[in-house]
Short mmCIF file of C-alpha atoms in Angstrom, two decimals:
data_model
loop_
_atom_site.label_atom_id
_atom_site.label_comp_id
_atom_site.label_asym_id
_atom_site.label_seq_id
_atom_site.Cartn_x
_atom_site.Cartn_y
_atom_site.Cartn_z
CA GLN A 22 0.00 0.00 0.00
CA VAL A 23 1.34 3.39 -1.04
CA LEU A 24 1.02 6.25 1.40
CA LEU A 25 2.12 9.84 1.00
CA VAL A 26 1.86 11.86 4.20
CA GLU A 27 2.40 15.60 4.13
CA SER A 28 3.23 17.76 7.11
CA GLY A 29 4.66 21.16 7.93
CA GLY A 30 1.76 23.42 7.05
CA GLY A 31 0.39 26.06 9.37
CA LEU A 32 -0.65 29.65 9.92
CA VAL A 33 2.12 32.15 9.20
CA GLN A 34 2.58 35.86 8.56
CA VAL A 35 3.46 37.53 5.27
CA GLY A 36 7.15 37.08 4.58
CA ASP A 37 7.54 34.00 6.74
CA SER A 38 8.92 30.65 5.61
CA LEU A 39 7.70 27.09 5.88
CA ARG A 40 9.12 23.73 4.92
CA LEU A 41 6.64 21.08 3.89
CA SER A 42 7.53 17.41 4.06
CA CYS A 43 6.02 14.40 2.32
CA VAL A 44 7.01 11.01 3.67
CA ALA A 45 6.44 8.16 1.24
CA SER A 46 5.88 4.53 2.09
CA GLY A 47 5.15 1.65 -0.23
CA LEU A 48 7.20 3.17 -3.04
CA THR A 49 10.77 4.26 -3.65
CA LEU A 50 10.87 8.00 -4.11
CA ARG A 51 13.69 8.09 -6.64
CA ASP A 52 11.74 5.80 -8.98
CA TYR A 53 8.92 8.33 -9.31
CA THR A 54 8.42 11.84 -10.51
CA MET A 55 7.47 13.67 -7.34
CA ALA A 56 5.56 16.91 -7.31
CA TRP A 57 3.84 19.48 -5.18
CA PHE A 58 0.47 20.88 -6.12
CA ARG A 59 -1.75 23.30 -4.28
CA GLN A 60 -5.43 24.07 -4.21
CA ALA A 61 -7.13 27.15 -2.83
CA PRO A 62 -10.84 27.16 -2.01
CA GLY A 63 -12.94 27.43 -5.14
CA LYS A 64 -9.95 27.01 -7.43
CA GLU A 65 -8.50 24.16 -9.43
CA ARG A 66 -5.50 22.24 -8.23
CA GLU A 67 -2.38 23.91 -9.60
CA PHE A 68 1.15 22.73 -10.15
CA VAL A 69 3.87 24.12 -7.91
CA ALA A 70 7.06 22.14 -8.53
CA ALA A 71 8.33 18.70 -9.49
CA LEU A 72 11.42 16.54 -9.50
CA ARG A 73 11.58 14.01 -12.28
CA ARG A 74 12.53 10.50 -11.32
CA ASN A 75 16.22 9.65 -11.24
CA THR A 76 17.21 13.30 -11.62
CA ASN A 77 17.62 16.26 -9.35
CA THR A 78 16.51 18.71 -11.98
CA PRO A 79 13.55 20.69 -10.64
CA ASN A 80 10.67 22.08 -12.61
CA TYR A 81 8.83 25.10 -11.21
CA VAL A 82 6.00 27.39 -12.01
CA ASP A 83 7.79 30.60 -13.03
CA SER A 84 5.98 32.70 -10.43
CA MET A 85 7.28 30.51 -7.61
CA ARG A 86 10.75 29.75 -8.88
CA ASP A 87 12.48 32.42 -6.81
CA ARG A 88 10.71 31.63 -3.54
CA PHE A 89 10.12 27.86 -3.49
CA THR A 90 12.63 25.02 -3.55
CA ILE A 91 11.75 21.37 -4.08
CA SER A 92 14.11 18.68 -2.91
CA ARG A 93 14.13 15.09 -1.79
CA ASP A 94 16.08 12.88 0.56
CA ASN A 95 16.18 9.41 -0.96
CA ALA A 96 17.55 7.87 2.21
CA LYS A 97 14.52 9.13 4.13
CA ASN A 98 12.14 8.60 1.21
CA THR A 99 10.94 12.14 1.81
CA LEU A 100 10.06 15.03 -0.47
CA TYR A 101 10.35 18.63 0.69
CA LEU A 102 9.12 22.04 -0.35
CA GLN A 103 10.90 25.02 1.14
CA MET A 104 8.70 28.09 0.82
CA ASN A 105 10.11 31.54 1.52
CA SER A 106 8.62 35.03 1.48
CA LEU A 107 5.13 33.64 1.77
CA GLN A 108 2.27 35.80 0.54
CA PRO A 109 -1.50 35.66 1.15
CA GLU A 110 -1.98 34.24 -2.35
CA ASP A 111 0.06 31.21 -1.29
CA THR A 112 -2.77 30.22 1.04
CA ALA A 113 -3.93 26.76 -0.05
CA ALA A 114 -3.89 23.09 0.74
CA TYR A 115 -0.60 21.65 -0.49
CA TYR A 116 -0.44 18.12 -1.83
CA CYS A 117 2.42 15.89 -2.81
CA ALA A 118 1.99 13.48 -5.68
CA ALA A 119 3.90 10.59 -7.21
CA GLY A 120 3.84 9.53 -10.84
CA LYS A 121 5.64 6.54 -12.31
CA ASN A 122 5.87 7.11 -16.05
CA LEU A 123 5.53 10.79 -16.71
CA ILE A 124 7.01 12.56 -19.67
CA LEU A 125 8.16 16.13 -19.26
CA SER A 126 5.08 17.60 -20.90
CA SER A 127 2.83 15.79 -18.39
CA ILE A 128 4.39 16.68 -15.09
CA ARG A 129 2.25 19.77 -14.52
CA THR A 130 -1.05 17.95 -15.01
CA PRO A 131 -2.63 16.39 -11.90
CA ARG A 132 -4.41 13.56 -13.70
CA HIS A 133 -1.12 11.99 -14.74
CA TYR A 134 -0.09 11.25 -11.15
CA ASP A 135 -0.72 7.87 -9.59
CA TYR A 136 -0.67 8.65 -5.88
CA TRP A 137 -1.61 11.62 -3.72
CA GLY A 138 -1.25 12.63 -0.13
CA GLN A 139 -4.05 14.00 2.00
CA GLY A 140 -2.70 17.55 1.93
CA THR A 141 -1.41 20.03 4.46
CA GLN A 142 -2.93 23.48 4.90
CA VAL A 143 -0.86 26.62 4.53
CA THR A 144 -2.49 29.89 5.57
CA VAL A 145 -0.66 33.18 5.16
CA SER A 146 -2.10 36.03 7.15
CA SER A 147 -1.58 39.67 6.28
#
């Protein structure tokens, strides 16, 4: 059974930082493309960042490239998202996702991912 468990969300102030974690069990992280998505109330789930399997080359939404950093620790089977200079528009539930056979053009599309976590809420207060 595959489980992805996110943690690290919370209520923060504008300009603060958070590091989200996603611990994977039942799969080997490096064998999957791993990604972070987010979803605000009333909006569609949107891509944040991804690491393609067997590489450490990240892929980001341009608007988040300078503030967010995706990384993984294969030994801990854990995916991370470091978020700096948080803004109210970053308020959302953040989800990690794992996809086995994704091509580059697919990594930003939620329906191509095989497994999802339950999400962790990030709220940025002004």
